[in-house]
Amino acid sequence: IKSTYNEFVKVWDGIALIAEPDETSGEPNYGENKRKDLWHTGVQIVLGCSVMMLCFLFYWQNVSNSVGTKLLFLLNIVGIYIGHLLAKKQLDFNSRYADKLCSLFSKSDCNNVLDSKAARLWGLISWSEIGLGYFISNMLILLITPQYVVYVVLLNLCTVPYVFWSIWFQKVKVKQWCPLCLLVQALFIGMLIVDVVCGYIFIPVIRLNEIVYVAAIYAIPFLCIHLAMSAFSDFNKERGAKYELESLKMQEEVFVTLLKKQAKYPVSKSTSQIIFGNPNADLLISVFSNPHCEPCGRMHKRLRELQKKLEDKACIQYIFSSFGEDLDQSNKFLISAYQNNTIENSEEIYDLWFNGGKYNTTDFFNKYQYDINAPAVEQEFRTHEEWKKETKLMATPTILINGYELPDVYKIEDLIFFKDLRIEM
C-alpha cells in the first residue's frame, strides 16, 4: 500500500505501534531453522545446476553445431525456468525471484492474472502447466531427437495467436500486467524469430510414426506436470483448511465449549499427591497412566516438555494404573520415589523409568532401595485404586483438564495457548 505523506497524515489517528526487542525476542529454534533453510536452498541450487549442466553437455556433444538449434535450446531452458516460476505462483509457493519479476511495473500483478478465469483452459488446465510442459517437451526433442525440430517449429507457429490474445487479455480485460507471462510471450516471439532467420519454417513430410512419437513427448511431461500440480493444489487446500481449523480451535470459547462437552471425572489435587509444577495453579492436568504402557512413556516425555513451557501456570498430576496385580509394585515404586525425594529428583527418576528403566524393574528397584510397602505408599496406592474403580477408567494414558477429558481434536501441546484460562473444577 502506497500513500503520500499528506494523505497519510489526514487518515492517521496519531497512534503508532513501536516494537522493541527484549532478552526473549527472536524466532524459536532460529539456528536450526536457518540451517534447514540453507540446506534446502543449497539442494535446490545444486540440483538445478547439475541438471542444466548435464543437459548442456549432452546437447553440445550429441547435437549438430547448428546455431539455430542451440538458440532454440537456450530459449527453452529459459522458458522452463520462467514456467517453473509461474507454476510456483499458481500454487502460492514463496519465490523471491518470482515476486521481484511480478513487481516490475506499477500496474503489474501476476496473481490477478493467474487467478482469473481465463488463466485455465476449459476451467481445468492452467496455462502455466501447458507452458512448462511445452518448454520441457521442446527441450527433450532438441536433446534426444533433434531431427524432429521441424515439429517444434510448427508448434511454435501455433503459439503466435496465443501471444496476441494474452497481451490483449492482460491489457483490456484484467487491466494489469503479468511480467512472467510477458516473458513467456517474448520467448515465443524469440523462438519464432530464430525459426524465420534460420529457415526452419517449411512444410515437412508428415509421417504417422513421427507424429505419434512427438505427440507422446509432448503429452507425457504435460500430464505429469498436471497431475503433480493438482496434487500440490489439493495439498495446499488441505493445509489451508487445517490452518483455519487450528485457528478456530485456539479460540478460548471454542476450547471451553468442547471441553465441557466431554466426560467429567471427580478430580482434585487431593486425588493424587504426585504433582509436578505449581501445586497452587488453577490449571490441573491429570494423567491416568500405566508405568509399563508404551504410549504412557511417550506421553510422559510430552508432558515434561509441556511443563517447561507452562512454567508456574499449571500442575501435572499422575494417577497410576497397572496391567495386573503382579505389576502393582511398579506403581508403588513410583509413588515411593516421589514421597522420598525432592521434586527435581523425582522428575529425574520418572524420566529414567519411562525412558527404559521399566524394562528391567529388578535392577531399577535395587538401585534405589525404596520401601514400597510403607504405610504412606500403601495409602497413596489405595487412593489411586479407589479412584480407578469409582471412575471405571481403563484406557491409558487419559488426559483430564480440571476433571474434563481432553477432546480428541486437541493435543496436550495445545494447552500452552490456554495456560491463563480459568476452568471450573
Coordinates of C-alpha atoms in Angstrom, one line a residue:
I1 CA 0.0 0.0 0.0
K2 CA 1.5 3.3 -1.0
S3 CA 0.4 6.8 0.2
T4 CA 1.7 10.3 0.1
Y5 CA 2.7 12.0 3.4
N6 CA -0.2 14.4 3.3
E7 CA -2.7 11.6 2.6
F8 CA -1.3 9.6 5.4
V9 CA -1.5 12.4 7.9
K10 CA -5.2 13.0 7.1
V11 CA -6.2 9.4 7.9
W12 CA -3.7 8.8 10.8
D13 CA -5.2 8.7 14.2
G14 CA -2.0 9.6 15.9
I15 CA -1.4 6.2 17.4
A16 CA 1.8 4.2 16.4
L17 CA 2.9 0.7 17.4
I18 CA 6.6 0.5 18.2
A19 CA 8.1 -2.9 18.7
E20 CA 11.2 -3.1 20.8
P21 CA 13.2 -6.3 21.4
D22 CA 14.0 -7.7 24.8
E23 CA 16.0 -10.7 26.0
T24 CA 13.3 -13.2 25.0
S25 CA 12.8 -11.7 21.5
G26 CA 13.7 -13.8 18.5
E27 CA 12.4 -16.8 16.4
P28 CA 12.3 -20.0 18.4
N29 CA 14.9 -22.5 17.2
Y30 CA 16.3 -19.9 14.8
G31 CA 19.6 -21.6 14.3
E32 CA 18.1 -24.9 13.5
N33 CA 15.5 -23.3 11.1
K34 CA 18.2 -21.3 9.4
R35 CA 20.3 -24.4 8.8
K36 CA 17.4 -26.2 7.4
D37 CA 16.6 -23.3 5.1
L38 CA 20.2 -23.1 3.9
W39 CA 20.3 -26.8 3.3
H40 CA 17.0 -26.8 1.2
T41 CA 18.2 -23.8 -0.8
G42 CA 21.6 -25.4 -1.4
V43 CA 20.0 -28.7 -2.5
Q44 CA 17.8 -26.8 -5.0
I45 CA 20.7 -24.8 -6.4
V46 CA 22.9 -27.9 -6.8
L47 CA 20.2 -30.0 -8.3
G48 CA 19.2 -27.2 -10.7
C49 CA 22.7 -26.5 -11.8
S50 CA 23.5 -30.2 -12.1
V51 CA 20.5 -30.9 -14.4
M52 CA 21.3 -27.9 -16.5
M53 CA 25.0 -28.9 -16.9
L54 CA 24.1 -32.4 -17.9
C55 CA 21.6 -31.1 -20.5
F56 CA 24.2 -28.7 -21.9
L57 CA 26.9 -31.3 -22.0
F58 CA 24.6 -33.9 -23.6
Y59 CA 23.3 -31.4 -26.1
W60 CA 26.7 -30.0 -27.1
Q61 CA 28.2 -33.5 -27.5
N62 CA 25.3 -35.1 -29.4
V63 CA 23.7 -32.4 -31.5
S64 CA 24.9 -30.7 -34.7
N65 CA 26.6 -27.3 -34.4
S66 CA 23.6 -25.5 -35.9
V67 CA 23.4 -22.1 -34.3
G68 CA 19.6 -22.1 -34.7
T69 CA 19.0 -25.3 -32.7
K70 CA 21.4 -24.0 -30.0
L71 CA 19.5 -20.8 -29.7
L72 CA 16.2 -22.7 -29.5
F73 CA 17.7 -24.9 -26.8
L74 CA 18.8 -21.9 -24.7
L75 CA 15.4 -20.1 -25.2
N76 CA 13.6 -23.3 -24.0
I77 CA 15.9 -23.6 -20.9
V78 CA 14.9 -20.0 -20.0
G79 CA 11.3 -21.0 -20.7
I80 CA 11.5 -23.9 -18.3
Y81 CA 12.8 -21.6 -15.6
I82 CA 10.0 -19.0 -16.2
G83 CA 7.4 -21.7 -16.4
H84 CA 8.5 -23.1 -13.1
L85 CA 8.2 -19.7 -11.5
L86 CA 4.7 -19.3 -12.9
A87 CA 3.8 -22.8 -11.6
K88 CA 5.1 -21.7 -8.1
K89 CA 3.0 -18.5 -8.3
Q90 CA 0.0 -20.6 -9.3
L91 CA 0.4 -22.8 -6.3
D92 CA 1.0 -19.9 -3.9
F93 CA 4.6 -21.1 -3.2
N94 CA 7.0 -18.5 -1.9
S95 CA 9.5 -17.4 -4.5
R96 CA 11.6 -14.2 -4.1
Y97 CA 12.6 -14.2 -7.8
A98 CA 9.0 -14.6 -9.0
D99 CA 7.8 -11.8 -6.6
K100 CA 10.6 -9.5 -7.9
L101 CA 9.7 -10.1 -11.5
C102 CA 6.0 -9.7 -10.8
S103 CA 6.5 -6.2 -9.3
L104 CA 8.5 -4.8 -12.2
F105 CA 5.7 -2.4 -13.3
S106 CA 3.4 -0.1 -11.4
K107 CA 0.4 -1.9 -12.8
S108 CA 1.7 -5.4 -12.6
D109 CA 0.2 -8.2 -10.5
C110 CA 0.8 -11.8 -11.6
N111 CA -1.7 -13.1 -9.1
N112 CA -4.7 -11.2 -10.5
V113 CA -3.9 -12.6 -14.0
L114 CA -3.1 -16.1 -12.8
D115 CA -6.3 -16.2 -10.7
S116 CA -8.6 -15.1 -13.5
K117 CA -11.0 -17.5 -15.2
A118 CA -9.1 -17.2 -18.5
A119 CA -5.9 -18.5 -16.8
R120 CA -7.3 -22.0 -17.1
L121 CA -8.1 -23.8 -20.4
W122 CA -11.7 -25.1 -20.1
G123 CA -11.5 -24.2 -16.4
L124 CA -9.4 -27.2 -15.8
I125 CA -5.8 -26.8 -17.1
S126 CA -3.7 -23.8 -16.2
W127 CA -1.7 -22.1 -18.9
S128 CA 1.4 -22.3 -16.6
E129 CA 1.1 -26.1 -16.7
I130 CA 0.8 -26.0 -20.5
G131 CA 3.7 -23.6 -20.9
L132 CA 6.0 -25.5 -18.6
G133 CA 5.2 -28.8 -20.3
Y134 CA 5.6 -27.2 -23.7
F135 CA 9.1 -25.9 -22.9
I136 CA 10.2 -29.2 -21.4
S137 CA 9.0 -31.2 -24.4
N138 CA 10.8 -28.8 -26.8
M139 CA 14.0 -29.4 -24.9
L140 CA 13.6 -33.2 -24.9
I141 CA 13.1 -33.2 -28.6
L142 CA 16.2 -31.0 -29.1
L143 CA 18.2 -33.2 -26.8
I144 CA 17.0 -36.7 -27.9
T145 CA 15.7 -36.3 -31.4
P146 CA 16.9 -33.0 -33.0
Q147 CA 15.9 -34.3 -36.4
Y148 CA 12.3 -33.6 -35.4
V149 CA 13.0 -29.9 -34.8
V150 CA 10.5 -29.1 -37.5
Y151 CA 7.7 -30.2 -35.2
V152 CA 9.0 -27.8 -32.6
V153 CA 8.8 -25.0 -35.2
L154 CA 5.3 -25.9 -36.3
L155 CA 4.0 -25.8 -32.7
N156 CA 5.9 -22.5 -32.2
L157 CA 3.9 -21.1 -35.1
C158 CA 0.7 -22.1 -33.3
T159 CA 1.7 -20.0 -30.3
V160 CA 1.5 -16.8 -32.3
P161 CA -2.3 -16.3 -31.9
Y162 CA -1.9 -17.0 -28.1
V163 CA 0.7 -14.3 -27.8
F164 CA -1.6 -11.6 -29.1
W165 CA -4.6 -13.0 -27.1
S166 CA -2.6 -13.0 -23.9
I167 CA -1.4 -9.4 -24.3
W168 CA -4.9 -8.2 -25.2
F169 CA -6.4 -10.0 -22.3
Q170 CA -4.0 -8.5 -19.8
K171 CA -4.4 -5.0 -21.2
V172 CA -8.1 -4.9 -21.9
K173 CA -9.7 -7.4 -19.5
V174 CA -7.6 -7.6 -16.4
K175 CA -6.1 -4.2 -16.9
Q176 CA -2.9 -5.4 -15.2
W177 CA 0.3 -7.0 -16.4
C178 CA 1.8 -10.3 -15.5
P179 CA 5.6 -9.8 -16.2
L180 CA 6.2 -13.5 -16.1
C181 CA 3.5 -14.1 -18.7
L182 CA 5.0 -11.4 -20.8
L183 CA 8.4 -13.1 -20.6
V184 CA 6.8 -16.3 -21.9
Q185 CA 5.3 -14.3 -24.8
A186 CA 8.7 -12.8 -25.5
L187 CA 10.3 -16.3 -25.6
F188 CA 7.6 -17.4 -28.1
I189 CA 8.4 -14.4 -30.3
G190 CA 12.1 -15.0 -29.9
M191 CA 11.8 -18.6 -31.0
L192 CA 9.7 -17.5 -34.0
I193 CA 12.4 -15.1 -35.0
V194 CA 15.0 -17.9 -34.8
D195 CA 12.8 -20.1 -36.9
V196 CA 12.4 -17.4 -39.6
V197 CA 16.1 -16.3 -39.6
C198 CA 17.4 -19.9 -39.7
G199 CA 15.0 -21.0 -42.4
Y200 CA 13.3 -23.7 -40.2
I201 CA 9.8 -22.8 -41.5
F202 CA 8.8 -25.1 -44.3
I203 CA 6.1 -27.7 -45.0
P204 CA 7.6 -31.1 -43.9
V205 CA 6.8 -34.6 -45.0
I206 CA 4.4 -35.8 -42.3
R207 CA 4.8 -39.4 -41.2
L208 CA 2.4 -41.1 -38.8
N209 CA 5.1 -42.7 -36.7
E210 CA 6.8 -39.4 -36.2
I211 CA 3.5 -37.7 -35.2
V212 CA 2.8 -40.4 -32.6
Y213 CA 6.4 -40.2 -31.2
V214 CA 6.3 -36.4 -31.0
A215 CA 2.8 -36.4 -29.5
A216 CA 4.0 -38.8 -26.8
I217 CA 6.9 -36.5 -26.0
Y218 CA 4.6 -33.5 -25.6
A219 CA 1.8 -35.4 -23.7
I220 CA 3.9 -37.2 -21.0
P221 CA 5.6 -34.1 -19.5
F222 CA 2.4 -32.1 -19.6
L223 CA 0.3 -34.9 -17.9
C224 CA 3.0 -35.5 -15.2
I225 CA 3.1 -31.7 -14.5
H226 CA -0.7 -31.5 -14.4
L227 CA -1.0 -34.4 -12.0
A228 CA 1.8 -33.1 -9.8
M229 CA 0.3 -29.5 -9.7
S230 CA -3.2 -30.9 -9.0
A231 CA -1.7 -32.9 -6.1
F232 CA 0.1 -29.9 -4.8
S233 CA -3.0 -27.8 -5.1
D234 CA -5.1 -30.3 -3.1
F235 CA -2.3 -30.4 -0.5
N236 CA -2.4 -26.6 -0.2
K237 CA -6.2 -26.6 0.1
E238 CA -5.9 -29.2 2.9
R239 CA -3.2 -27.3 4.6
G240 CA -5.3 -24.1 4.4
A241 CA -8.3 -25.9 5.8
K242 CA -6.1 -27.3 8.6
Y243 CA -4.8 -23.8 9.4
E244 CA -8.3 -22.5 9.6
L245 CA -9.3 -25.3 11.9
E246 CA -6.3 -24.7 14.1
S247 CA -7.2 -21.0 14.3
L248 CA -10.7 -21.9 15.3
K249 CA -9.6 -24.4 17.8
M250 CA -7.3 -21.9 19.5
Q251 CA -10.2 -19.6 20.5
E252 CA -10.8 -19.9 24.2
E253 CA -14.6 -20.0 23.8
V254 CA -14.3 -23.0 21.4
F255 CA -11.9 -24.8 23.7
V256 CA -14.1 -24.4 26.8
T257 CA -17.2 -25.4 24.9
L258 CA -15.7 -28.6 23.5
L259 CA -14.0 -29.4 26.8
K260 CA -17.2 -29.1 28.8
K261 CA -19.0 -31.5 26.4
Q262 CA -16.5 -34.2 27.4
A263 CA -16.9 -36.7 30.2
K264 CA -16.2 -35.2 33.6
Y265 CA -14.4 -37.1 36.4
P266 CA -14.1 -36.4 40.1
V267 CA -10.6 -35.0 40.2
S268 CA -9.0 -32.6 42.7
K269 CA -5.4 -32.0 43.9
S270 CA -6.2 -34.5 46.7
T271 CA -6.9 -37.3 44.3
S272 CA -3.2 -37.9 43.9
Q273 CA -0.3 -36.3 45.8
I274 CA 2.0 -37.0 42.8
I275 CA 2.0 -33.4 41.4
F276 CA 4.7 -31.7 39.4
G277 CA 4.7 -28.0 38.5
N278 CA 3.0 -25.3 40.6
P279 CA 0.6 -27.0 43.1
N280 CA -1.3 -23.7 43.5
A281 CA -2.0 -23.3 39.8
D282 CA -5.6 -23.1 38.6
L283 CA -4.9 -25.4 35.7
L284 CA -4.8 -29.0 36.8
I285 CA -3.6 -31.6 34.2
S286 CA -4.3 -35.1 35.4
V287 CA -2.8 -38.0 33.6
F288 CA -4.2 -41.5 34.2
S289 CA -1.0 -43.5 33.4
N290 CA 0.4 -47.0 33.5
P291 CA 4.1 -47.4 34.4
H292 CA 4.5 -50.2 31.8
C293 CA 2.4 -48.7 29.0
E294 CA 4.4 -47.6 25.9
P295 CA 2.0 -44.8 24.9
C296 CA 2.2 -43.6 28.6
G297 CA 6.0 -43.4 28.3
R298 CA 5.7 -41.2 25.2
M299 CA 3.1 -39.1 26.9
H300 CA 5.4 -38.6 29.9
K301 CA 8.0 -37.1 27.6
R302 CA 5.5 -34.8 26.1
L303 CA 4.2 -33.7 29.5
R304 CA 7.7 -32.9 30.6
E305 CA 8.2 -30.6 27.6
L306 CA 4.8 -29.1 28.2
Q307 CA 5.6 -28.5 31.9
K308 CA 8.7 -26.4 30.9
K309 CA 6.6 -24.2 28.7
L310 CA 3.8 -23.8 31.1
E311 CA 6.2 -22.8 34.0
D312 CA 4.1 -22.0 37.0
K313 CA 0.8 -21.8 35.2
A314 CA -0.2 -25.4 35.7
C315 CA 0.3 -28.5 37.8
I316 CA 0.6 -32.0 36.3
Q317 CA -0.9 -34.8 38.4
Y318 CA -0.2 -38.6 38.0
I319 CA -2.8 -41.2 38.8
F320 CA -1.4 -44.7 38.3
S321 CA -3.0 -47.9 37.0
S322 CA -1.4 -51.3 36.1
F323 CA -2.0 -54.3 33.8
G324 CA -2.4 -56.6 36.8
E325 CA -1.6 -57.2 40.4
D326 CA 1.8 -58.6 39.6
L327 CA 2.8 -55.2 38.3
D328 CA 1.4 -53.2 41.1
Q329 CA 4.8 -52.9 42.7
S330 CA 5.9 -50.6 39.8
N331 CA 3.1 -48.2 40.8
K332 CA 4.2 -48.4 44.4
F333 CA 7.8 -47.8 43.5
L334 CA 7.0 -44.6 41.6
I335 CA 4.8 -43.4 44.5
S336 CA 7.6 -44.1 46.9
A337 CA 10.2 -42.4 44.7
Y338 CA 8.0 -39.3 44.8
Q339 CA 7.5 -39.4 48.5
N340 CA 11.2 -39.9 49.4
N341 CA 12.7 -37.3 47.1
T342 CA 12.6 -33.7 46.1
I343 CA 10.5 -32.7 43.1
E344 CA 13.7 -32.4 41.0
N345 CA 15.0 -35.8 41.9
S346 CA 11.5 -37.3 41.4
E347 CA 11.4 -35.9 37.9
E348 CA 14.8 -37.4 37.1
I349 CA 13.7 -40.9 38.4
Y350 CA 10.5 -40.7 36.5
D351 CA 12.3 -39.7 33.3
L352 CA 14.8 -42.7 33.8
W353 CA 11.9 -45.1 34.4
F354 CA 9.8 -44.1 31.3
N355 CA 12.9 -43.9 29.1
G356 CA 13.9 -47.5 29.7
G357 CA 14.1 -48.4 33.4
K358 CA 10.7 -50.1 33.2
Y359 CA 12.2 -52.8 31.0
N360 CA 14.4 -54.0 33.9
T361 CA 12.5 -53.5 37.0
T362 CA 14.6 -55.6 39.3
D363 CA 17.8 -53.7 38.7
F364 CA 15.9 -50.4 38.8
F365 CA 14.3 -51.2 42.2
N366 CA 17.6 -52.5 43.6
K367 CA 19.3 -49.3 42.6
Y368 CA 17.1 -47.1 44.8
Q369 CA 16.0 -49.5 47.6
Y370 CA 12.8 -47.8 48.4
D371 CA 10.3 -49.3 50.9
I372 CA 7.4 -49.9 48.5
N373 CA 5.3 -51.4 51.4
A374 CA 5.5 -48.3 53.6
P375 CA 2.1 -47.2 55.0
A376 CA 2.2 -43.9 53.2
V377 CA 2.9 -45.6 49.9
E378 CA 0.2 -48.2 50.5
Q379 CA -2.3 -45.4 51.4
E380 CA -1.5 -43.5 48.2
F381 CA -1.7 -46.7 46.1
R382 CA -5.1 -47.4 47.5
T383 CA -6.3 -43.9 46.8
H384 CA -5.4 -44.4 43.1
E385 CA -7.1 -47.8 43.0
E386 CA -10.3 -46.5 44.6
W387 CA -10.4 -43.6 42.1
K388 CA -9.9 -46.0 39.2
K389 CA -12.8 -48.2 40.5
E390 CA -15.0 -45.1 41.0
T391 CA -14.4 -43.6 37.5
K392 CA -14.3 -47.0 35.7
L393 CA -11.5 -45.6 33.6
M394 CA -9.4 -48.2 31.8
A395 CA -7.6 -46.6 28.9
T396 CA -4.2 -45.2 29.5
P397 CA -2.9 -42.6 29.0
T398 CA -6.0 -40.5 29.6
I399 CA -5.6 -36.7 30.0
L400 CA -8.0 -34.7 32.2
I401 CA -8.1 -30.9 32.3
N402 CA -9.6 -29.9 35.6
G403 CA -11.6 -33.1 35.5
Y404 CA -12.7 -32.9 31.9
E405 CA -11.3 -35.4 29.4
L406 CA -9.2 -33.6 26.7
P407 CA -11.1 -33.5 23.4
D408 CA -9.7 -35.7 20.6
V409 CA -9.2 -32.6 18.4
Y410 CA -6.6 -31.2 20.8
K411 CA -3.1 -32.3 21.7
I412 CA -1.6 -31.7 25.1
E413 CA 0.8 -29.3 23.4
D414 CA -2.2 -27.0 22.6
L415 CA -2.6 -26.3 26.3
I416 CA 0.2 -23.7 26.1
F417 CA -2.4 -21.4 24.5
F418 CA -4.8 -21.8 27.4
K419 CA -2.5 -21.6 30.3
D420 CA -4.2 -18.4 31.7
L421 CA -7.7 -19.8 31.3
R422 CA -9.8 -20.5 34.4
I423 CA -11.9 -23.6 34.2
E424 CA -14.2 -24.6 37.0
M425 CA -13.3 -27.9 38.6

